[in-house]
């Protein structure tokens, strides 16, 4: 029977939970790298024993850790993320030019086919790549050197490249998202990039229809339909059916369309999940009720999923990288909260159970389905 | 000569050591020379104490020598005999608070 391994990054370390395919009993190890911020852990689709972790600290900077045995032991890898050439400037919060400065790795996206190849999304926004298992990193500088770079501005969490989506049908096509620059696509393996923000509208920026400047929070794709993308923007849930060339809103009947994560069901490409958050100034669920919303129609028509989730006095947030889906026949959905809970549903979201309850604030959740 | 170095717990974990470390440093013994030797022996520490490229001390790291904060000493300053003969330990300290940016050490080390 297949197993699942849930990789949880928190503000004070990493935790790994494992279960058999029933997903009823969980064994947890951790904290790994206790005391460090673990923005992201992610496993290789090509080798489930290969896991990469982004470990960072305000004191000691960035570390990259790699495990070749499913998270039992770890080895520090190269942590040298150096921008190509003269980095130049982006906009600071007040609109003044501010030099590009590396701060941390937000997201690690291993190749779909090669365990040694990984993409890293960093703050200040850029994408790096390793092809030697993390022993060295090289910037794909065409993104940062896209002519719009000087107009990019940080979101409240910093100017981070937080989302990397690899097209399973086209190895040269990659989607990324930056807060608050927007979404970009490459069709040549990362040499050149195109902003893909047509149709996004953000009231809080000077030009609501600008090419860049939108605070995209997350993009998700189902591997069977790589031209269809779903986006949780700062406000608005959006959809594109032409690889990001144009977007249209699918917020529909959501109680609020602000939020961070968005996730697609493993086997149903039109079934998507979001967690509505009251507003950008109130980072907690409406009415103190933690509700995942599911659409089985690719957006617009949403239903609240509440069984097993707290329905009173709940004021946690769910961050952009903190939701995932397993690939078992009955798809499991997982998410972590800033209150330190990790919730799992073994039935596509109908019923939820807390599989961890008192962790540090959760930054990221990934799940591996292991044959 | 052999220099004894104390590091914060998190850096000891990264270096996979449990206590102070002793490292051989060629004269003249300066803070950059100690860090060069330390990073050569424990490559995982590269980038955790000073920036990879600029060699500037990370803002929340401080260096103490004989109970004195040497974080702002010029990089070419040679360490005193008490460090060289092993009577005192060179301390790498994780600062509890940072301070204003214009008080940071901006000299490459």
Short mmCIF file of C-alpha atoms in Angstrom, two decimals, chain A residues 230 239 250 253-254 263 265 268-274 293-303 305:
data_model
loop_
_atom_site.label_atom_id
_atom_site.label_comp_id
_atom_site.label_asym_id
_atom_site.label_seq_id
_atom_site.Cartn_x
_atom_site.Cartn_y
_atom_site.Cartn_z
CA UNK A 230 -5.56 28.91 -10.87
CA UNK A 239 -8.26 31.44 -13.61
CA UNK A 250 -13.66 32.96 -10.43
CA UNK A 253 -19.74 33.04 -3.95
CA UNK A 254 -16.69 33.00 -1.66
CA UNK A 263 -4.62 23.86 -4.45
CA UNK A 265 -7.29 18.05 -6.45
CA UNK A 268 -10.05 16.16 -10.63
CA UNK A 269 -8.59 19.08 -12.58
CA UNK A 270 -11.66 21.24 -12.00
CA UNK A 271 -11.71 20.71 -8.23
CA UNK A 272 -9.82 23.45 -6.41
CA UNK A 273 -9.41 24.58 -2.82
CA UNK A 274 -8.85 27.94 -1.14
CA UNK A 293 -13.74 26.26 0.29
CA UNK A 294 -13.91 23.75 -2.55
CA UNK A 295 -15.09 24.33 -6.07
CA UNK A 296 -15.81 21.32 -8.26
CA UNK A 297 -16.45 23.57 -11.24
CA UNK A 298 -13.06 25.19 -11.59
CA UNK A 299 -14.20 28.25 -9.66
CA UNK A 300 -17.24 30.51 -9.22
CA UNK A 301 -19.31 27.93 -7.33
CA UNK A 302 -17.82 27.19 -3.93
CA UNK A 303 -18.85 25.07 -0.95
CA UNK A 305 -15.80 22.41 4.10
#
